CSV table of C-alpha atoms in Angstrom, one decimal:
chain,number,residue,atom,x,y,z
A,9,MET,CA,35.8,-98.7,-110.5
A,10,ARG,CA,32.4,-98.6,-112.2
A,11,VAL,CA,29.8,-96.6,-110.3
A,12,GLY,CA,26.8,-97.9,-112.3
A,13,ASP,CA,25.7,-100.5,-114.8
A,14,ALA,CA,26.5,-100.1,-118.5
A,15,HIS,CA,22.8,-100.4,-119.4
A,16,PRO,CA,20.0,-98.4,-117.6
A,17,THR,CA,17.1,-100.4,-116.3
A,18,THR,CA,13.7,-100.4,-118.2
A,19,SER,CA,12.2,-98.1,-115.6
A,20,GLU,CA,14.9,-95.5,-116.0
A,21,ILE,CA,14.4,-95.5,-119.7
A,22,SER,CA,10.7,-95.1,-119.3
A,23,ASP,CA,11.2,-92.2,-116.9
A,24,ALA,CA,13.7,-90.6,-119.3
A,25,LEU,CA,11.3,-90.9,-122.3
A,26,GLU,CA,8.5,-89.4,-120.3
A,27,LEU,CA,10.8,-86.5,-119.1
A,28,ALA,CA,11.8,-85.8,-122.8
A,29,SER,CA,8.1,-85.9,-123.9
A,30,ILE,CA,8.6,-89.0,-126.1
A,31,ASP,CA,5.7,-91.3,-126.8
A,32,ALA,CA,6.9,-94.8,-125.8
A,33,ALA,CA,4.2,-96.3,-128.0
A,34,ALA,CA,5.5,-94.7,-131.2
A,35,SER,CA,8.0,-96.5,-133.4
A,36,HIS,CA,11.7,-96.2,-132.6
A,37,LEU,CA,12.1,-94.0,-135.7
A,38,ARG,CA,9.4,-91.5,-134.5
A,39,GLN,CA,10.9,-91.6,-131.0
A,40,GLY,CA,14.3,-90.7,-132.4
A,41,GLU,CA,12.8,-88.0,-134.6
A,42,ARG,CA,11.0,-86.4,-131.7
A,43,LEU,CA,14.1,-86.6,-129.4
A,44,ILE,CA,16.2,-84.8,-132.0
A,45,ARG,CA,13.5,-82.2,-132.5
A,46,ASN,CA,13.2,-81.6,-128.7
A,47,VAL,CA,17.0,-81.4,-128.3
A,48,GLY,CA,17.3,-78.9,-131.1
A,49,ARG,CA,14.5,-76.8,-129.7
A,50,ALA,CA,16.1,-76.8,-126.2
A,51,VAL,CA,19.4,-75.7,-127.7
A,52,TRP,CA,17.7,-72.9,-129.6
A,53,CYS,CA,15.8,-71.8,-126.5
A,54,ILE,CA,19.0,-71.7,-124.4
A,55,GLY,CA,20.8,-69.7,-127.1
A,56,SER,CA,17.9,-67.2,-127.2
A,57,LEU,CA,18.1,-66.8,-123.5
A,58,LEU,CA,21.8,-66.3,-123.5
A,59,PHE,CA,22.2,-64.1,-126.5
A,60,GLY,CA,18.7,-62.8,-127.2
A,61,ASP,CA,17.2,-62.6,-130.7
A,62,GLN,CA,20.3,-61.1,-132.3
A,63,GLY,CA,20.0,-63.1,-135.5
A,64,LYS,CA,16.5,-61.8,-136.1
A,65,SER,CA,17.3,-58.1,-135.5
A,66,GLU,CA,20.4,-58.1,-137.7
A,67,GLY,CA,18.5,-59.5,-140.7
């Protein structure tokens, strides 16, 4: 059984864009670019918290 719809509602998309710090007025290309950058930064920050700055100190 399906729990939810296959496509989120417009309000859910707007809320998600706001939560991800994405400018809804920007072009779809810029929104995608910003989303990729934000996800990459989040992954880097999580890695830094888990493993410290090992890469910088081993240089």
